PDB file of C-alpha atoms in Angstrom:
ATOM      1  CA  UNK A  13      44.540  16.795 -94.243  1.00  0.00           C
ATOM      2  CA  UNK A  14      46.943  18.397 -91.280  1.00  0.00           C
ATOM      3  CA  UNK A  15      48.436  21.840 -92.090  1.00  0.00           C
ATOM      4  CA  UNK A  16      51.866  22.176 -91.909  1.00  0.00           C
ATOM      5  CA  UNK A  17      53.709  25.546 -90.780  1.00  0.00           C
ATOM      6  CA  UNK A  18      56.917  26.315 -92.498  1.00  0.00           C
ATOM      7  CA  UNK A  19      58.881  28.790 -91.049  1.00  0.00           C
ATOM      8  CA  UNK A  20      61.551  30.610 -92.915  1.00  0.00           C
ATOM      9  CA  UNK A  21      63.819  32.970 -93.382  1.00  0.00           C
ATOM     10  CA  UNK A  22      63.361  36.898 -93.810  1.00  0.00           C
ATOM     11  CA  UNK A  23      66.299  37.964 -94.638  1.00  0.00           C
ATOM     12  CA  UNK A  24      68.260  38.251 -97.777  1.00  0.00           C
ATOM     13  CA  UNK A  25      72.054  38.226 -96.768  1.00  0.00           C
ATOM     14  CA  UNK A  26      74.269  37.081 -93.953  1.00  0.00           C
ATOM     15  CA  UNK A  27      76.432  39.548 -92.012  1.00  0.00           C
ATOM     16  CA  UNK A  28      80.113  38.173 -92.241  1.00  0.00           C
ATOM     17  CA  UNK A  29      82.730  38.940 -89.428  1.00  0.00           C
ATOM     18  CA  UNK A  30      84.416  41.564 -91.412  1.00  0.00           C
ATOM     19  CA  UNK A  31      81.022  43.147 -91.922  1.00  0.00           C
ATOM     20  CA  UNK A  32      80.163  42.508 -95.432  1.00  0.00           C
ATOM     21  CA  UNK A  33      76.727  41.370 -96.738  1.00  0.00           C
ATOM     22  CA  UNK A  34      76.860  37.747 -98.098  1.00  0.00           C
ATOM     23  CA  UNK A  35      73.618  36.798-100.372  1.00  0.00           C
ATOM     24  CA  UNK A  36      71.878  34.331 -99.242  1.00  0.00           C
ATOM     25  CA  UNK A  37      67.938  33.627 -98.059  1.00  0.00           C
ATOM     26  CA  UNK A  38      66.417  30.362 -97.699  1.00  0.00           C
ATOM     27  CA  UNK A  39      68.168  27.295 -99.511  1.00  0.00           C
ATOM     28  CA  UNK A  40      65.574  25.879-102.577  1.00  0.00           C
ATOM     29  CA  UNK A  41      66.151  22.261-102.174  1.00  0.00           C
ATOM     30  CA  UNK A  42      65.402  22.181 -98.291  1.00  0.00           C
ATOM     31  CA  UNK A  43      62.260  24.083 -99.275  1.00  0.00           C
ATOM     32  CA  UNK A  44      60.764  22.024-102.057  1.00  0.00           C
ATOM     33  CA  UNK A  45      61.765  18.604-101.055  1.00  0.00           C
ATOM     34  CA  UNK A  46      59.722  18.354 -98.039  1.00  0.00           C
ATOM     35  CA  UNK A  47      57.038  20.949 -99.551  1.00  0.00           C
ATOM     36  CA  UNK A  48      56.604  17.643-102.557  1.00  0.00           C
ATOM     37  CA  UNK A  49      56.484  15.156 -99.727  1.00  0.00           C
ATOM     38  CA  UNK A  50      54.292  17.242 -97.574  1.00  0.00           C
ATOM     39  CA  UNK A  51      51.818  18.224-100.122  1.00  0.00           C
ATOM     40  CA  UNK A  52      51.806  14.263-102.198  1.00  0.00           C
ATOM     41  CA  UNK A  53      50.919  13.172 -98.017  1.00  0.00           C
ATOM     42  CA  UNK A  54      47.535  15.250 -98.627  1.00  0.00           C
ATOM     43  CA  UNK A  55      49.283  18.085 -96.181  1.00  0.00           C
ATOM     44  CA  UNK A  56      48.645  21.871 -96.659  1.00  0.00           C
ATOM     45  CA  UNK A  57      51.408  24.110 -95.974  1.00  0.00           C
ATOM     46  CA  UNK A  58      51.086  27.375 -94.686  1.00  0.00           C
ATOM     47  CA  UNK A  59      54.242  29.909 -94.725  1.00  0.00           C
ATOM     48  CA  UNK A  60      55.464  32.430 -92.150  1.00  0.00           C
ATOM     49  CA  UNK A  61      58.153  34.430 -92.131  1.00  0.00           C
ATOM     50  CA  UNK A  62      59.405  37.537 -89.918  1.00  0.00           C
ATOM     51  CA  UNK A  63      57.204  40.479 -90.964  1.00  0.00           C
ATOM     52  CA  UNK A  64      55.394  38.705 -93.493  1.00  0.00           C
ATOM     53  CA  UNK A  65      57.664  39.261 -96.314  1.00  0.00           C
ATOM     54  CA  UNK A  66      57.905  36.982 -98.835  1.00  0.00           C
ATOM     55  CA  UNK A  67      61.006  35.172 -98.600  1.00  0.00           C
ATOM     56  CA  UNK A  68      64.291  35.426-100.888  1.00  0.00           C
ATOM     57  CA  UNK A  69      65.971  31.886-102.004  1.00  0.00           C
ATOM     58  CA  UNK A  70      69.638  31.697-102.463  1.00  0.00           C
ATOM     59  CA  UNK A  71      70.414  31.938-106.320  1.00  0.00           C
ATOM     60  CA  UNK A  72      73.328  30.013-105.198  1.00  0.00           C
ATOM     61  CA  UNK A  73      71.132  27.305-103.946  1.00  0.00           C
ATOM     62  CA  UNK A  74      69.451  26.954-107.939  1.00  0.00           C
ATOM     63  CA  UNK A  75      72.533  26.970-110.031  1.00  0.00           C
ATOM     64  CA  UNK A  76      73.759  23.499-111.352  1.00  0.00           C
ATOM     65  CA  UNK A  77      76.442  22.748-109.257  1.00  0.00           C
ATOM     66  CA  UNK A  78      74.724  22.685-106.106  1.00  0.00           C
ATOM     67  CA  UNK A  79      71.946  20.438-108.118  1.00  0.00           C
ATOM     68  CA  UNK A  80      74.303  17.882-109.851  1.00  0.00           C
ATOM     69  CA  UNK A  81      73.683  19.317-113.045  1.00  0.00           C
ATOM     70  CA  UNK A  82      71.449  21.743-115.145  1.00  0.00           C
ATOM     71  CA  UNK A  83      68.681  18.906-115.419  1.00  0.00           C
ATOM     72  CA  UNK A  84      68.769  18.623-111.570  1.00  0.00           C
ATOM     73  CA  UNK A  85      68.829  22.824-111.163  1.00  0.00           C
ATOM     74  CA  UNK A  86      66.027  23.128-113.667  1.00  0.00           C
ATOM     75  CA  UNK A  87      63.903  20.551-111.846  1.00  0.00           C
ATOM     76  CA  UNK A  88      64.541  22.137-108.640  1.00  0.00           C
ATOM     77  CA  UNK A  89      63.621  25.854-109.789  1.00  0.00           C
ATOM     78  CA  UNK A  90      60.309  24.289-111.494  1.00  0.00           C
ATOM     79  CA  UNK A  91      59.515  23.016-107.972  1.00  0.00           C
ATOM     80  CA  UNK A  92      60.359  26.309-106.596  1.00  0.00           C
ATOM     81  CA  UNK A  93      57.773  27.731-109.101  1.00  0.00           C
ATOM     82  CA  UNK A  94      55.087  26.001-108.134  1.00  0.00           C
ATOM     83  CA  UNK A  95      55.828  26.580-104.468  1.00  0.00           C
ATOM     84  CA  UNK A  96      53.397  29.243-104.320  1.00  0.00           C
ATOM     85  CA  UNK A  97      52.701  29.329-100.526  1.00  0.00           C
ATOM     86  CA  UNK A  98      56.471  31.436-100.566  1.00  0.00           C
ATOM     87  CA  UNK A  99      54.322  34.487-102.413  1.00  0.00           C
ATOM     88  CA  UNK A 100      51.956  34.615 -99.314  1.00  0.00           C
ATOM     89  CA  UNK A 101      53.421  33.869 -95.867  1.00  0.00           C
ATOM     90  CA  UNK A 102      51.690  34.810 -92.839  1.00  0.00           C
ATOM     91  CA  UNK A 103      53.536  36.840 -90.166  1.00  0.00           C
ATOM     92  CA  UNK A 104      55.370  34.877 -87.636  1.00  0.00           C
ATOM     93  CA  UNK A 105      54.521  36.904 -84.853  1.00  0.00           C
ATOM     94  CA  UNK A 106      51.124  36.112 -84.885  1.00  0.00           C
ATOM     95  CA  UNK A 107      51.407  32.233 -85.795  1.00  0.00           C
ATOM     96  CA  UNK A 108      49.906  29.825 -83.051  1.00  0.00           C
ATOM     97  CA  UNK A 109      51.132  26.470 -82.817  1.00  0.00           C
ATOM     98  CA  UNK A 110      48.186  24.858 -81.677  1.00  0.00           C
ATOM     99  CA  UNK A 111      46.628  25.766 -85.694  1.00  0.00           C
ATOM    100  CA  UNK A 112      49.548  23.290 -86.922  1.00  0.00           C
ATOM    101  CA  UNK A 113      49.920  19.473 -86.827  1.00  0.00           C
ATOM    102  CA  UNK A 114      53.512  20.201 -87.538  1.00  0.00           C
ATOM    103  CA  UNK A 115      56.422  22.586 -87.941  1.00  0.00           C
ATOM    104  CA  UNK A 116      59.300  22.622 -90.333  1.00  0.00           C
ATOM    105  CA  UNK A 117      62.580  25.279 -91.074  1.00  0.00           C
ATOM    106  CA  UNK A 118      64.260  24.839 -94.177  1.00  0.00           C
ATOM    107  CA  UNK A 119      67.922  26.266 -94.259  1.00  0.00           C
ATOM    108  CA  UNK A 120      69.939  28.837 -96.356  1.00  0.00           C
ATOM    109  CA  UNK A 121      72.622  30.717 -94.036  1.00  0.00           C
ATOM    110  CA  UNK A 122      69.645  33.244 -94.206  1.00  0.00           C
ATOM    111  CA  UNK A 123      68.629  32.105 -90.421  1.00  0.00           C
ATOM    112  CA  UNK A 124      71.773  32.560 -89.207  1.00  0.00           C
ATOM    113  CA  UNK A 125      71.124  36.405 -89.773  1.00  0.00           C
ATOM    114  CA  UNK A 126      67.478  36.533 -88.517  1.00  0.00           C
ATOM    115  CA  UNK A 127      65.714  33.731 -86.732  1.00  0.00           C
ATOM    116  CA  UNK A 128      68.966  33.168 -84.698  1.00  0.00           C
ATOM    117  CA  UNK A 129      67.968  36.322 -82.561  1.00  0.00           C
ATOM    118  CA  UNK A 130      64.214  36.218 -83.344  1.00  0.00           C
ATOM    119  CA  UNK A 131      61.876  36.327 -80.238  1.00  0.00           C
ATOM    120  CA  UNK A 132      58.960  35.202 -81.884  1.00  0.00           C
ATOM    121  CA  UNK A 133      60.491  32.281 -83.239  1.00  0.00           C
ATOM    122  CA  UNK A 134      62.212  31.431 -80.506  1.00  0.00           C
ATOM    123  CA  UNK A 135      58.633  31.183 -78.464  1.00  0.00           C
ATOM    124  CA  UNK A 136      57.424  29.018 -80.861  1.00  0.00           C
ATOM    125  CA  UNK A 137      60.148  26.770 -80.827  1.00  0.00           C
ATOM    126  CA  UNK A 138      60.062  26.508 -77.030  1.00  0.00           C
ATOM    127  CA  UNK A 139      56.903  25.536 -77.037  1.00  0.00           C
ATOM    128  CA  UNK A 140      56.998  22.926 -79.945  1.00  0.00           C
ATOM    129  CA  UNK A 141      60.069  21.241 -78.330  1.00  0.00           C
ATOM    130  CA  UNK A 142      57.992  20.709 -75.083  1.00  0.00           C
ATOM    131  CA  UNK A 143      55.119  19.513 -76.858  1.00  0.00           C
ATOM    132  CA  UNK A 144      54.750  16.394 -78.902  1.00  0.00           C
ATOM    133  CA  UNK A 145      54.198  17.972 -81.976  1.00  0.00           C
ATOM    134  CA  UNK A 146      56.745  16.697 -84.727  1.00  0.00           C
ATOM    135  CA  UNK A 147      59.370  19.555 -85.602  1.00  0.00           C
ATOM    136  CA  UNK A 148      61.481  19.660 -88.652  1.00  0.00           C
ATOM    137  CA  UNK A 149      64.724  21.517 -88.658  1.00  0.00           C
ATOM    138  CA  UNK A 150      67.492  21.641 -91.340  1.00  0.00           C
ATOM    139  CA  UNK A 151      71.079  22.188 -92.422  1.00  0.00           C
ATOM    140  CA  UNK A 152      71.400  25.818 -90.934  1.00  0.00           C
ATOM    141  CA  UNK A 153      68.011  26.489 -89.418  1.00  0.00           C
ATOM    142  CA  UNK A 154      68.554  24.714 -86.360  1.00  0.00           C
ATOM    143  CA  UNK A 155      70.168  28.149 -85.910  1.00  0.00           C
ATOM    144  CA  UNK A 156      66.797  29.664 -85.065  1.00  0.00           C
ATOM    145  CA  UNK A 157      67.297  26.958 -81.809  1.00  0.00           C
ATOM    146  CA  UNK A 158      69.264  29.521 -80.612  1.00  0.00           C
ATOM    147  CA  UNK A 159      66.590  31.625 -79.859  1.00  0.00           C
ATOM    148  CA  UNK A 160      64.639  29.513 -77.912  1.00  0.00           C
ATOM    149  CA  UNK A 161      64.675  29.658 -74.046  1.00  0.00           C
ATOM    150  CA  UNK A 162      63.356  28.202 -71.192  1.00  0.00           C
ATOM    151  CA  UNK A 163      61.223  29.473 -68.680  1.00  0.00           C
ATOM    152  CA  UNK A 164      64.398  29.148 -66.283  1.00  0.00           C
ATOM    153  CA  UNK A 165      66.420  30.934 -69.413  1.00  0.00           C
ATOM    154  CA  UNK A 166      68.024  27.783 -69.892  1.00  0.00           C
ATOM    155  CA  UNK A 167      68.632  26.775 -73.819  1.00  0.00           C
ATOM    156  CA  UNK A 168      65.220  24.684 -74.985  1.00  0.00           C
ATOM    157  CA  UNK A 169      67.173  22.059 -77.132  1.00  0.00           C
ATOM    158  CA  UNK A 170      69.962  21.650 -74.292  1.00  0.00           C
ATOM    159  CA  UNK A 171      70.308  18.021 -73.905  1.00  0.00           C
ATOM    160  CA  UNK A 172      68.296  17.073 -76.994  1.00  0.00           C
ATOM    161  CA  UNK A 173      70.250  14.873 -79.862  1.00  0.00           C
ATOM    162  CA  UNK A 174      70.398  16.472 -83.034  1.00  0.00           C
ATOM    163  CA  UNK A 175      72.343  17.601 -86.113  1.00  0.00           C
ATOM    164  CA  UNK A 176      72.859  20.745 -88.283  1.00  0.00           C
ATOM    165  CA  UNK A 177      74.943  22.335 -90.622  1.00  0.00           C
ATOM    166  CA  UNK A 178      78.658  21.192 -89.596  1.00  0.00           C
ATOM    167  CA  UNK A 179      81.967  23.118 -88.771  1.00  0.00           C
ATOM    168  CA  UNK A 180      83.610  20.610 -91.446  1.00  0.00           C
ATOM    169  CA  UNK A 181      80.839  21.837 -94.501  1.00  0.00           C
ATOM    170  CA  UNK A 182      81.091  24.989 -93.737  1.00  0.00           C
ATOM    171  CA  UNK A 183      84.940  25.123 -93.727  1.00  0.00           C
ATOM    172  CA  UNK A 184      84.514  22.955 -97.114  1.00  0.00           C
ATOM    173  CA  UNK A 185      81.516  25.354 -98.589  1.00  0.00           C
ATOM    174  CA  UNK A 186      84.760  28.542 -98.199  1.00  0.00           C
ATOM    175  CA  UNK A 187      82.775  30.693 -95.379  1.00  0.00           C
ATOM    176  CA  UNK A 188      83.318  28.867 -92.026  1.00  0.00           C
ATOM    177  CA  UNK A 189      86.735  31.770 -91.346  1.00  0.00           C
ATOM    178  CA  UNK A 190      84.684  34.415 -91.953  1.00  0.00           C
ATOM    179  CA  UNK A 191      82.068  33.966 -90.057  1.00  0.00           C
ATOM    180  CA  UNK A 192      81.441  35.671 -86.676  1.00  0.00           C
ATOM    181  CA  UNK A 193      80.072  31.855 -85.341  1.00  0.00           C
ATOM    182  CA  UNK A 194      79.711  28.838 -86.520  1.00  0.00           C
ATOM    183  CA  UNK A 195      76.560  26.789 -86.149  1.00  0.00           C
ATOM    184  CA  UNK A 196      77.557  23.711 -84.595  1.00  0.00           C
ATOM    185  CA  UNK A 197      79.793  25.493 -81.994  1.00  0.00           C
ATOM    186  CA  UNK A 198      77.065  27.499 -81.139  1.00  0.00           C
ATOM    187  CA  UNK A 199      74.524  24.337 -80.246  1.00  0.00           C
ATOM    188  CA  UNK A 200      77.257  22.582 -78.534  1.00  0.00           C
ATOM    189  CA  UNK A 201      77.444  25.358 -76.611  1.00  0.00           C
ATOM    190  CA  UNK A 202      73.986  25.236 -75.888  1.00  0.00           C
ATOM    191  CA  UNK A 203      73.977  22.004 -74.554  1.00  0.00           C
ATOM    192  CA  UNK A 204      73.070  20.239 -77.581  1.00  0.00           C
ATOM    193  CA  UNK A 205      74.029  16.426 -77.902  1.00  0.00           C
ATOM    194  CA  UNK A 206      75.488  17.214 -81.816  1.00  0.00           C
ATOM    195  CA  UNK A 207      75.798  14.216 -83.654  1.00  0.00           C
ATOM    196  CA  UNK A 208      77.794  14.702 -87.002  1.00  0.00           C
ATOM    197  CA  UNK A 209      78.289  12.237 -89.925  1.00  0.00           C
ATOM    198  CA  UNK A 210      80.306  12.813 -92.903  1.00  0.00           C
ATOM    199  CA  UNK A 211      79.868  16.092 -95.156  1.00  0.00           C
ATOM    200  CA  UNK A 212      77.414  15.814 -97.279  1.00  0.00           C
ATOM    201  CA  UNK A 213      75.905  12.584 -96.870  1.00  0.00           C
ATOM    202  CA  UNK A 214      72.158  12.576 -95.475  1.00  0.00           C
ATOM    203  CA  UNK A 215      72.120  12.892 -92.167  1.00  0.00           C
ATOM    204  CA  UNK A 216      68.528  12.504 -89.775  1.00  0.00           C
ATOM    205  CA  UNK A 217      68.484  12.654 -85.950  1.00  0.00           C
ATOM    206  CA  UNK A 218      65.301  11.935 -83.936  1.00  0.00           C
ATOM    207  CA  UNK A 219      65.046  12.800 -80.596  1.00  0.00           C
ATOM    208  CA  UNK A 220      61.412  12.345 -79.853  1.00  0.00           C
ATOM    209  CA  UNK A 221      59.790  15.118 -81.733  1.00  0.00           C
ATOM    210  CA  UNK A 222      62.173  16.707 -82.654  1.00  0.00           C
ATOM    211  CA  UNK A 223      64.049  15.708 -86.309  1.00  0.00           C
ATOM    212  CA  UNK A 224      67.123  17.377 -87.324  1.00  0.00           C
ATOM    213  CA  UNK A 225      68.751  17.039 -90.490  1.00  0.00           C
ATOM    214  CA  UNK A 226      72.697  18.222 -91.347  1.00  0.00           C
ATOM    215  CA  UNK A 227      72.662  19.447 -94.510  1.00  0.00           C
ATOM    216  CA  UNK A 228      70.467  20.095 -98.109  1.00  0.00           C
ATOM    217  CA  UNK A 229      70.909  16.211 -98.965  1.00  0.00           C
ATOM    218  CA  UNK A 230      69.024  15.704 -95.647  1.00  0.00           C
ATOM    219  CA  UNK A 231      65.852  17.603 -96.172  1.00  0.00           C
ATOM    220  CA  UNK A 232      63.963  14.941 -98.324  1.00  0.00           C
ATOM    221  CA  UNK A 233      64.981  11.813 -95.464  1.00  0.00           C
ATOM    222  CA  UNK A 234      63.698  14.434 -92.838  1.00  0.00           C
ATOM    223  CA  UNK A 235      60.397  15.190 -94.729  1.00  0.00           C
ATOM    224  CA  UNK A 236      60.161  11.354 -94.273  1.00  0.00           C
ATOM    225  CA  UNK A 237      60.377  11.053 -91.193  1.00  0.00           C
ATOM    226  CA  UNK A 238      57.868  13.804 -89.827  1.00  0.00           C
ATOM    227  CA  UNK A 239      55.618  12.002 -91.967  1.00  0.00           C
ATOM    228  CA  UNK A 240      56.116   8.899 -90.376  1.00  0.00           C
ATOM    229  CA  UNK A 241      55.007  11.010 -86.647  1.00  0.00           C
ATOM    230  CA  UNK A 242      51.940  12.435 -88.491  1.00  0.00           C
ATOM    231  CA  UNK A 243      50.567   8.904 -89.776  1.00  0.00           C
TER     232      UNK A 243
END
């Protein structure tokens, strides 16, 4: 058995350009997929957030429309339930990567607010990209990327192939004009190589150890695939 370390989310909304709080936290699916392929493996995952708070999910993220139905939401919220690593997460400041045979984000717009400025995550993502330890990132976590630097204060994922959350989804999901930045522009930025499929649809991207994922439909391929690097 290899302990996993999931990092996510702190926060509970997402500051929109015209100031307002939108609710939001960590998205359920991109949680509890992997968690069920992680923990069927024989993994044990470990939780850390910022602080050590327990983390919020979206609501939005457990009703039946974003779960193709009330049989699908109700499946997903049971899952959630038993998820009860969430109730006791570790602080992330005092997390070290050499404890964990892997390390996974789940999404929610709730990074976008937190981990995309977070120090301490950032550190740890700097040093997992320039390891070979497998790295799990999806749909909007890859935000917390953005906080990762260099020792020459370069970007750490500049150059690296990889997907997220897309400018197309986001203009679809009704929030991509009022937000302050959008995630994809920000990694291109970066110097990420983006690669972007249709909205949606599962999307993986492996660039050596690091896998990527572009949206909640993702998360379960992506599980797959860091379990593939941990065989």
């Amino acid at each position: 058995m290899s302990k996993i370390l999931f990092v996510v989310t702190g926060v509970d909304h997402w500051t929109l350009a015209d100031g307002t709080r939108h609710p939001t936290g960590f998205w359920a699916e991109e949680a509890v997929a992997p968690y069920e392929a992680f923990k069927a493996a024989g993994h044990e995952v470990v939780v850390a957030t910022p602080g050590g708070v327990v983390p919020t999910v979206d609501r939005g993220s457990l009703a039946p429309e974003a779960n193709g139905g009330q049989e699908g939401a109700d499946r997903v919220a049971a899952s959630l339930a038993a998820f009860t690593e969430l109730l006791h997460p570790v602080t992330l400041a005092e997390v070290d990567l050499d404890d964990y045979a892997a390390v996974f984000y789940p999404g929610g717009h709730g990074p976008m607010e937190d981990l995309a400025v977070d120090a301490d995550s950032g550190r740890l993502l700097t040093r997992a990209l320039e390891s070979d330890k497998p790295l799990g990132i999806v749909c909007h976590a890859p935000a917390a990327l953005l906080a990762a630097v260099s020792a020459d204060g370069t970007p750490a994922f500049a150059g690296r192939r990889l997907t997220g959350f897309t400018n197309a989804e986001e203009t679809q999901a009704g929030l991509a004009d009022r937000a302050v930045w959008l995630l994809q522009d920000r990694l291109v930025q970066g110097g990420a190589d983006f690669r972007e499929s249709e909205p949606w649809a599962p999307h993986v991207v492996v660039d050596r150890n690091l896998v990527t994922g572009q949206n909640p439909a993702s998360s379960a391929p992506l599980a797959d695939e860091l379990l593939k690097k941990l065989a």
